[in-house]
Amino acid sequence: MRKIVILGGGYGGLTVATELLKDRLPDDCQLILIDRMPFQGLKTEYYALAAGTVADIDLRVAFPVDPRLLMKYGEVQAVDAERKLILMENADPIPYDILVIALGCVDKYHGIPGAPEFACSIQTFSSSRATYQQVNDVKPYGQVTIVGGGLSGVEVAAELRESRPDLNIRILDRGPSVLSAFPGKAQDYVRSWFLEHDVEMRGHVALSRLERGVLYDRDQIIETDVTVWTAGIQASPIVQALPGEKDGMGRLFLTDTYHLPHDDAIYVVGDCAALPFAPSGQAAEAQGKQVAEVIRARMRGESVRLRQIKLKGVLGSLGKKAGFGVMGRRTLMGRVPRLLKSGVLWMSKTHLG
């Protein structure tokens, strides 16, 4: 029996599985989805989990129940491409005929000593819960420092301000401004929101090392009670260990139909794929639909022509009442983009995203 194995039940991997289940699978095919958790975690909302403004149960989405889908839970250790095996922790290897890797990303610490040990993460469900615990335990008027002024860092800072108005909150970035990748209007709006809500912003910070309770901006000491890291991501170490050309984030370059150039049995989806746009849940879902289309055509012995992926835009939140976004050439600010983001979250929970 041919085995189609999907590693990772996030936005990309789950989309591949649900799309394949929409059609009749060949009788000699078995679909297997492997994840460390028995549910999908809505990663784009982990900032709220870390800040304590949502319960973790609100960010869990049940995997589909279908007799054609076999769920396996555990920690993937490596992919043995030569033997076509998935090596698991404390479990037997799982063979595959077609493999879809959708393992997402991990934090990138840029070689800064102490960052992995002394900074909190929001990259996984469990690490976000652990971050919440540390932030929750900070005493009133304590200091929380967010490293990284991109979308994730801004959302963590704003949500934390709503969750803990007693805390001192600062956000650090290497560039001159938060949201440096966004249009100037969005940057100005977020900076004004932070000033109004007493969130300290520091630009041109070049961290040289971290210690417990201390960050070093070159030789300048920055004291903190908790540090939350949102200063970069890279592909899963399992992907980085595979042979093949990779970009600066460790993401694999692929063919036009998303498989490895030297191995047409392995497809890569989402944050592990060197796509021509920034990693996002939206991009992973769009690519996941196309990978499912390619696999369906392959099982029928047909060729396929894929359309160019066009993303709808980017939305960010500033607490529960304000937000910002970019849709095409239009910059959105205020309540409307926050409502739009809430709608996207609802669709993700109901598998309609």
Short mmCIF file of C-alpha atoms in Angstrom, two decimals:
data_model
loop_
_atom_site.label_atom_id
_atom_site.label_comp_id
_atom_site.label_asym_id
_atom_site.label_seq_id
_atom_site.Cartn_x
_atom_site.Cartn_y
_atom_site.Cartn_z
CA MET A 1 0.00 0.00 0.00
CA ARG A 2 1.33 3.46 -0.92
CA LYS A 3 1.77 5.74 2.06
CA ILE A 4 1.35 9.51 1.86
CA VAL A 5 2.88 10.89 5.06
CA ILE A 6 2.47 14.50 6.23
CA LEU A 7 4.81 15.80 8.91
CA GLY A 8 3.16 18.59 10.89
CA GLY A 9 -0.50 19.41 11.43
CA GLY A 10 -0.18 23.20 11.23
CA TYR A 11 -1.64 25.50 8.59
CA GLY A 12 0.20 23.92 5.66
CA GLY A 13 0.17 20.25 6.62
CA LEU A 14 -3.46 20.21 7.72
CA THR A 15 -4.49 21.95 4.50
CA VAL A 16 -2.78 19.25 2.44
CA ALA A 17 -4.60 16.55 4.42
CA THR A 18 -8.06 18.16 4.23
CA GLU A 19 -7.69 18.90 0.51
CA LEU A 20 -6.69 15.30 -0.25
CA LEU A 21 -9.66 14.04 1.77
CA LYS A 22 -12.08 16.07 -0.35
CA ASP A 23 -11.60 13.59 -3.20
CA ARG A 24 -11.63 9.83 -3.27
CA LEU A 25 -8.20 8.48 -2.48
CA PRO A 26 -7.05 5.45 -4.49
CA ASP A 27 -7.77 2.18 -2.70
CA ASP A 28 -4.07 1.41 -2.45
CA CYS A 29 -3.21 4.71 -0.70
CA GLN A 30 -2.99 5.42 3.02
CA LEU A 31 -2.86 8.99 4.34
CA ILE A 32 -0.88 9.50 7.58
CA LEU A 33 -0.60 12.80 9.50
CA ILE A 34 2.09 13.05 12.20
CA ASP A 35 2.11 15.77 14.85
CA ARG A 36 3.48 16.16 18.36
CA MET A 37 0.11 17.37 19.65
CA PRO A 38 -3.40 15.80 19.32
CA PHE A 39 -4.79 19.05 17.89
CA GLN A 40 -3.77 21.93 15.66
CA GLY A 41 -2.56 25.00 17.53
CA LEU A 42 -3.42 28.32 15.88
CA LYS A 43 0.11 29.65 15.81
CA THR A 44 -0.75 33.11 14.54
CA GLU A 45 -2.50 33.69 17.89
CA TYR A 46 0.23 32.41 20.20
CA TYR A 47 1.08 36.00 21.13
CA ALA A 48 -2.30 36.19 22.92
CA LEU A 49 -1.69 32.86 24.67
CA ALA A 50 1.66 34.16 25.92
CA ALA A 51 0.07 37.40 27.12
CA GLY A 52 -2.75 35.59 28.91
CA THR A 53 -5.66 37.19 27.04
CA VAL A 54 -6.97 33.88 25.66
CA ALA A 55 -7.25 30.41 27.15
CA ASP A 56 -5.22 27.72 25.43
CA ILE A 57 -8.37 25.73 24.68
CA ASP A 58 -9.53 28.59 22.45
CA LEU A 59 -6.52 28.07 20.19
CA ARG A 60 -6.99 24.33 19.70
CA VAL A 61 -8.57 23.01 16.52
CA ALA A 62 -9.48 19.33 16.32
CA PHE A 63 -7.91 17.29 13.55
CA PRO A 64 -10.39 15.83 11.05
CA VAL A 65 -11.88 12.45 11.85
CA ASP A 66 -11.93 10.31 8.72
CA PRO A 67 -11.43 6.56 8.27
CA ARG A 68 -8.98 7.31 5.44
CA LEU A 69 -6.74 9.40 7.73
CA LEU A 70 -4.40 7.76 10.23
CA MET A 71 -3.18 10.10 12.98
CA LYS A 72 0.14 9.45 14.70
CA TYR A 73 1.42 11.54 17.61
CA GLY A 74 5.04 11.89 18.58
CA GLU A 75 8.30 13.73 18.05
CA VAL A 76 9.96 13.46 14.65
CA GLN A 77 13.74 13.06 14.93
CA ALA A 78 14.85 12.92 11.30
CA VAL A 79 13.97 12.05 7.73
CA ASP A 80 15.96 9.21 6.16
CA ALA A 81 15.43 10.03 2.50
CA GLU A 82 17.55 7.14 1.22
CA ARG A 83 15.43 4.51 2.97
CA LYS A 84 12.22 6.59 2.82
CA LEU A 85 11.70 6.45 6.56
CA ILE A 86 10.56 8.92 9.22
CA LEU A 87 12.62 8.37 12.35
CA MET A 88 10.56 8.91 15.51
CA GLU A 89 11.46 9.40 19.14
CA ASN A 90 10.57 6.30 21.20
CA ALA A 91 8.63 4.75 18.30
CA ASP A 92 9.26 2.60 15.25
CA PRO A 93 10.25 4.32 11.99
CA ILE A 94 7.37 5.17 9.65
CA PRO A 95 7.87 4.39 5.94
CA TYR A 96 6.58 6.67 3.20
CA ASP A 97 6.16 6.71 -0.56
CA ILE A 98 5.23 10.39 -0.75
CA LEU A 99 6.31 12.74 2.03
CA VAL A 100 5.03 16.24 2.79
CA ILE A 101 7.21 18.16 5.25
CA ALA A 102 5.29 20.93 7.04
CA LEU A 103 7.19 21.20 10.30
CA GLY A 104 7.18 24.99 10.54
CA CYS A 105 9.90 27.14 12.04
CA VAL A 106 11.90 27.69 15.21
CA ASP A 107 13.47 30.77 16.75
CA LYS A 108 16.63 32.16 15.19
CA TYR A 109 19.00 33.58 17.81
CA HIS A 110 21.64 34.92 15.39
CA GLY A 111 24.44 33.36 17.43
CA ILE A 112 23.81 35.68 20.41
CA PRO A 113 25.17 33.98 23.56
CA GLY A 114 22.56 33.35 26.22
CA ALA A 115 19.55 33.99 23.98
CA PRO A 116 18.34 30.35 23.84
CA GLU A 117 18.77 29.96 27.61
CA PHE A 118 17.38 33.24 28.91
CA ALA A 119 14.71 34.31 26.41
CA CYS A 120 11.13 33.03 26.25
CA SER A 121 9.61 31.81 23.00
CA ILE A 122 6.21 31.86 21.29
CA GLN A 123 7.08 29.40 18.51
CA THR A 124 5.21 26.38 19.91
CA PHE A 125 2.04 25.83 21.89
CA SER A 126 3.95 24.59 24.93
CA SER A 127 6.61 27.33 24.80
CA SER A 128 3.88 29.99 24.58
CA ARG A 129 2.22 28.53 27.69
CA ALA A 130 5.59 28.56 29.46
CA THR A 131 6.11 32.18 28.42
CA TYR A 132 2.70 33.08 29.85
CA GLN A 133 3.69 31.47 33.15
CA GLN A 134 6.87 33.52 33.37
CA VAL A 135 5.13 36.76 32.42
CA ASN A 136 2.28 36.04 34.80
CA ASP A 137 4.74 35.61 37.67
CA VAL A 138 6.37 39.03 37.17
CA LYS A 139 5.55 41.20 40.16
CA PRO A 140 3.59 44.44 39.70
CA TYR A 141 5.65 47.21 38.08
CA GLY A 142 8.18 44.66 36.88
CA GLN A 143 9.86 44.84 33.47
CA VAL A 144 9.10 42.72 30.39
CA THR A 145 11.33 43.17 27.35
CA ILE A 146 10.34 42.01 23.86
CA VAL A 147 13.26 41.53 21.46
CA GLY A 148 12.19 42.12 17.87
CA GLY A 149 9.95 44.88 16.54
CA GLY A 150 8.29 42.96 13.73
CA LEU A 151 4.68 41.80 13.57
CA SER A 152 4.97 39.20 16.35
CA GLY A 153 6.83 41.51 18.71
CA VAL A 154 4.33 44.32 18.22
CA GLU A 155 1.39 42.00 18.86
CA VAL A 156 2.98 40.55 22.01
CA ALA A 157 3.72 44.02 23.39
CA ALA A 158 0.22 45.34 22.69
CA GLU A 159 -1.56 42.26 24.02
CA LEU A 160 0.59 42.26 27.13
CA ARG A 161 -0.23 45.90 27.76
CA GLU A 162 -3.91 44.94 27.73
CA SER A 163 -3.31 41.91 29.94
CA ARG A 164 -0.98 43.50 32.50
CA PRO A 165 -1.43 47.29 32.66
CA ASP A 166 0.77 47.32 35.78
CA LEU A 167 3.91 46.15 33.98
CA ASN A 168 6.67 48.13 32.32
CA ILE A 169 6.89 46.96 28.72
CA ARG A 170 9.63 47.72 26.24
CA ILE A 171 10.28 46.54 22.70
CA LEU A 172 13.77 46.44 21.18
CA ASP A 173 14.74 46.33 17.53
CA ARG A 174 17.92 46.51 15.47
CA GLY A 175 16.32 48.98 13.07
CA PRO A 176 15.19 52.55 13.67
CA SER A 177 11.48 51.70 14.04
CA VAL A 178 9.02 48.96 14.84
CA LEU A 179 7.40 47.29 11.81
CA SER A 180 10.23 48.32 9.50
CA ALA A 181 8.87 46.01 6.76
CA PHE A 182 5.48 47.78 6.78
CA PRO A 183 4.46 51.06 5.09
CA GLY A 184 5.24 54.29 6.91
CA LYS A 185 1.58 54.89 7.78
CA ALA A 186 1.39 51.61 9.67
CA GLN A 187 4.67 52.32 11.47
CA ASP A 188 3.47 55.77 12.54
CA TYR A 189 0.14 54.39 13.72
CA VAL A 190 1.74 51.68 15.85
CA ARG A 191 4.32 54.04 17.29
CA SER A 192 1.52 56.46 18.27
CA TRP A 193 -0.43 53.59 19.86
CA PHE A 194 2.62 52.52 21.85
CA LEU A 195 3.30 56.07 23.05
CA GLU A 196 -0.32 56.47 24.09
CA HIS A 197 -0.26 53.16 25.97
CA ASP A 198 3.15 53.68 27.59
CA VAL A 199 5.11 51.00 25.72
CA GLU A 200 8.80 51.93 25.51
CA MET A 201 10.43 51.59 22.09
CA ARG A 202 14.18 51.37 21.56
CA GLY A 203 15.71 51.24 18.10
CA HIS A 204 19.24 50.58 16.83
CA VAL A 205 19.78 47.97 19.56
CA ALA A 206 22.52 45.41 18.80
CA LEU A 207 22.40 42.72 21.46
CA SER A 208 25.73 41.09 22.18
CA ARG A 209 24.63 38.61 24.86
CA LEU A 210 21.90 37.73 27.36
CA GLU A 211 22.15 36.72 30.98
CA ARG A 212 19.48 36.09 33.58
CA GLY A 213 17.73 39.40 34.06
CA VAL A 214 20.19 41.33 31.88
CA LEU A 215 20.55 42.13 28.18
CA TYR A 216 23.67 43.75 26.74
CA ASP A 217 23.32 46.31 23.96
CA ARG A 218 27.00 46.20 23.07
CA ASP A 219 28.35 47.36 26.46
CA GLN A 220 25.16 48.99 27.71
CA ILE A 221 23.21 47.01 30.33
CA ILE A 222 19.44 46.63 29.95
CA GLU A 223 17.79 45.13 33.01
CA THR A 224 14.64 43.02 32.69
CA ASP A 225 12.55 40.50 34.59
CA VAL A 226 11.41 38.52 31.54
CA THR A 227 12.62 38.58 27.93
CA VAL A 228 10.35 37.44 25.07
CA TRP A 229 12.16 36.60 21.81
CA THR A 230 10.52 37.53 18.49
CA ALA A 231 13.69 38.54 16.62
CA GLY A 232 13.76 36.04 13.79
CA ILE A 233 12.85 32.54 12.68
CA GLN A 234 14.44 29.70 10.73
CA ALA A 235 13.25 26.43 9.26
CA SER A 236 12.90 23.34 11.44
CA PRO A 237 16.28 21.70 12.22
CA ILE A 238 14.96 18.51 10.60
CA VAL A 239 14.64 20.39 7.31
CA GLN A 240 18.02 22.07 7.71
CA ALA A 241 19.61 18.62 8.09
CA LEU A 242 18.33 17.49 4.69
CA PRO A 243 20.56 17.83 1.62
CA GLY A 244 19.67 20.58 -0.83
CA GLU A 245 20.13 24.26 -1.47
CA LYS A 246 18.69 26.53 1.22
CA ASP A 247 18.10 30.23 1.75
CA GLY A 248 19.31 32.35 4.68
CA MET A 249 16.48 31.04 6.88
CA GLY A 250 17.38 27.41 6.20
CA ARG A 251 14.34 26.93 3.94
CA LEU A 252 14.72 24.48 1.05
CA PHE A 253 14.56 25.60 -2.55
CA LEU A 254 12.02 23.56 -4.52
CA THR A 255 10.83 22.86 -8.05
CA ASP A 256 7.79 24.60 -9.53
CA THR A 257 5.66 21.78 -8.11
CA TYR A 258 7.17 22.06 -4.61
CA HIS A 259 9.24 18.89 -4.37
CA LEU A 260 12.98 18.69 -3.81
CA PRO A 261 14.94 19.02 -7.07
CA HIS A 262 16.84 15.80 -6.37
CA ASP A 263 13.95 13.85 -4.79
CA ASP A 264 10.42 13.95 -6.25
CA ALA A 265 9.06 11.93 -3.31
CA ILE A 266 9.54 14.82 -0.84
CA TYR A 267 7.38 17.96 -0.89
CA VAL A 268 7.94 20.89 1.45
CA VAL A 269 5.21 23.25 2.65
CA GLY A 270 5.01 26.49 4.60
CA ASP A 271 7.82 27.95 6.70
CA CYS A 272 10.24 25.22 5.57
CA ALA A 273 9.88 26.13 1.87
CA ALA A 274 11.87 28.94 0.22
CA LEU A 275 8.81 30.70 -1.18
CA PRO A 276 8.94 34.22 -2.68
CA PHE A 277 7.14 35.78 0.28
CA ALA A 278 7.45 35.97 4.04
CA PRO A 279 6.37 32.96 6.14
CA SER A 280 2.73 33.13 7.23
CA GLY A 281 -0.23 30.89 7.93
CA GLN A 282 -1.93 32.32 4.84
CA ALA A 283 1.00 31.41 2.59
CA ALA A 284 1.23 27.90 4.08
CA GLU A 285 -2.47 27.25 3.44
CA ALA A 286 -2.31 28.56 -0.12
CA GLN A 287 0.72 26.42 -0.91
CA GLY A 288 -0.83 23.43 0.87
CA LYS A 289 -3.79 23.52 -1.51
CA GLN A 290 -1.45 23.45 -4.48
CA VAL A 291 0.65 20.61 -3.08
CA ALA A 292 -2.53 18.55 -2.64
CA GLU A 293 -3.41 19.36 -6.27
CA VAL A 294 0.01 18.15 -7.41
CA ILE A 295 -0.25 14.90 -5.41
CA ARG A 296 -3.76 14.18 -6.75
CA ALA A 297 -2.53 14.68 -10.31
CA ARG A 298 0.48 12.51 -9.65
CA MET A 299 -1.64 9.62 -8.38
CA ARG A 300 -3.72 9.85 -11.58
CA GLY A 301 -0.65 9.94 -13.78
CA GLU A 302 -1.51 13.46 -14.95
CA SER A 303 0.49 16.68 -15.21
CA VAL A 304 -0.58 19.88 -13.52
CA ARG A 305 -0.11 23.61 -14.08
CA LEU A 306 -0.26 25.69 -10.94
CA ARG A 307 -1.46 29.25 -10.72
CA GLN A 308 0.69 31.88 -9.07
CA ILE A 309 -0.10 32.27 -5.37
CA LYS A 310 -1.53 35.67 -4.53
CA LEU A 311 -1.79 36.56 -0.87
CA LYS A 312 -4.62 38.76 0.36
CA GLY A 313 -2.55 40.88 2.73
CA VAL A 314 -1.26 41.07 6.29
CA LEU A 315 -3.23 41.90 9.44
CA GLY A 316 -1.94 42.69 12.91
CA SER A 317 -3.61 43.42 16.23
CA LEU A 318 -3.07 46.01 18.93
CA GLY A 319 -5.01 44.41 21.74
CA LYS A 320 -8.63 43.49 21.19
CA LYS A 321 -9.91 46.84 19.88
CA ALA A 322 -7.36 48.14 17.39
CA GLY A 323 -5.22 46.79 14.59
CA PHE A 324 -3.37 47.52 11.38
CA GLY A 325 -2.89 45.85 8.05
CA VAL A 326 -1.83 46.03 4.43
CA MET A 327 -4.22 44.89 1.69
CA GLY A 328 -2.62 45.42 -1.70
CA ARG A 329 -1.48 49.03 -1.74
CA ARG A 330 -3.91 50.06 0.97
CA THR A 331 -2.88 50.51 4.60
CA LEU A 332 -5.61 49.81 7.17
CA MET A 333 -5.57 51.19 10.70
CA GLY A 334 -7.96 51.16 13.64
CA ARG A 335 -10.91 48.93 14.42
CA VAL A 336 -11.61 47.57 10.92
CA PRO A 337 -8.38 45.53 10.52
CA ARG A 338 -8.88 44.14 14.06
CA LEU A 339 -12.37 42.96 13.11
CA LEU A 340 -11.00 41.46 9.92
CA LYS A 341 -8.37 39.55 11.87
CA SER A 342 -11.03 38.21 14.23
CA GLY A 343 -12.93 36.95 11.17
CA VAL A 344 -9.83 35.20 9.85
CA LEU A 345 -9.37 33.53 13.23
CA TRP A 346 -12.97 32.32 13.18
CA MET A 347 -12.45 30.82 9.71
CA SER A 348 -9.29 29.06 10.88
CA LYS A 349 -11.19 27.52 13.78
CA THR A 350 -13.85 26.18 11.44
CA HIS A 351 -11.38 24.99 8.75
CA LEU A 352 -12.63 27.63 6.31
CA GLY A 353 -9.46 29.77 6.22
#
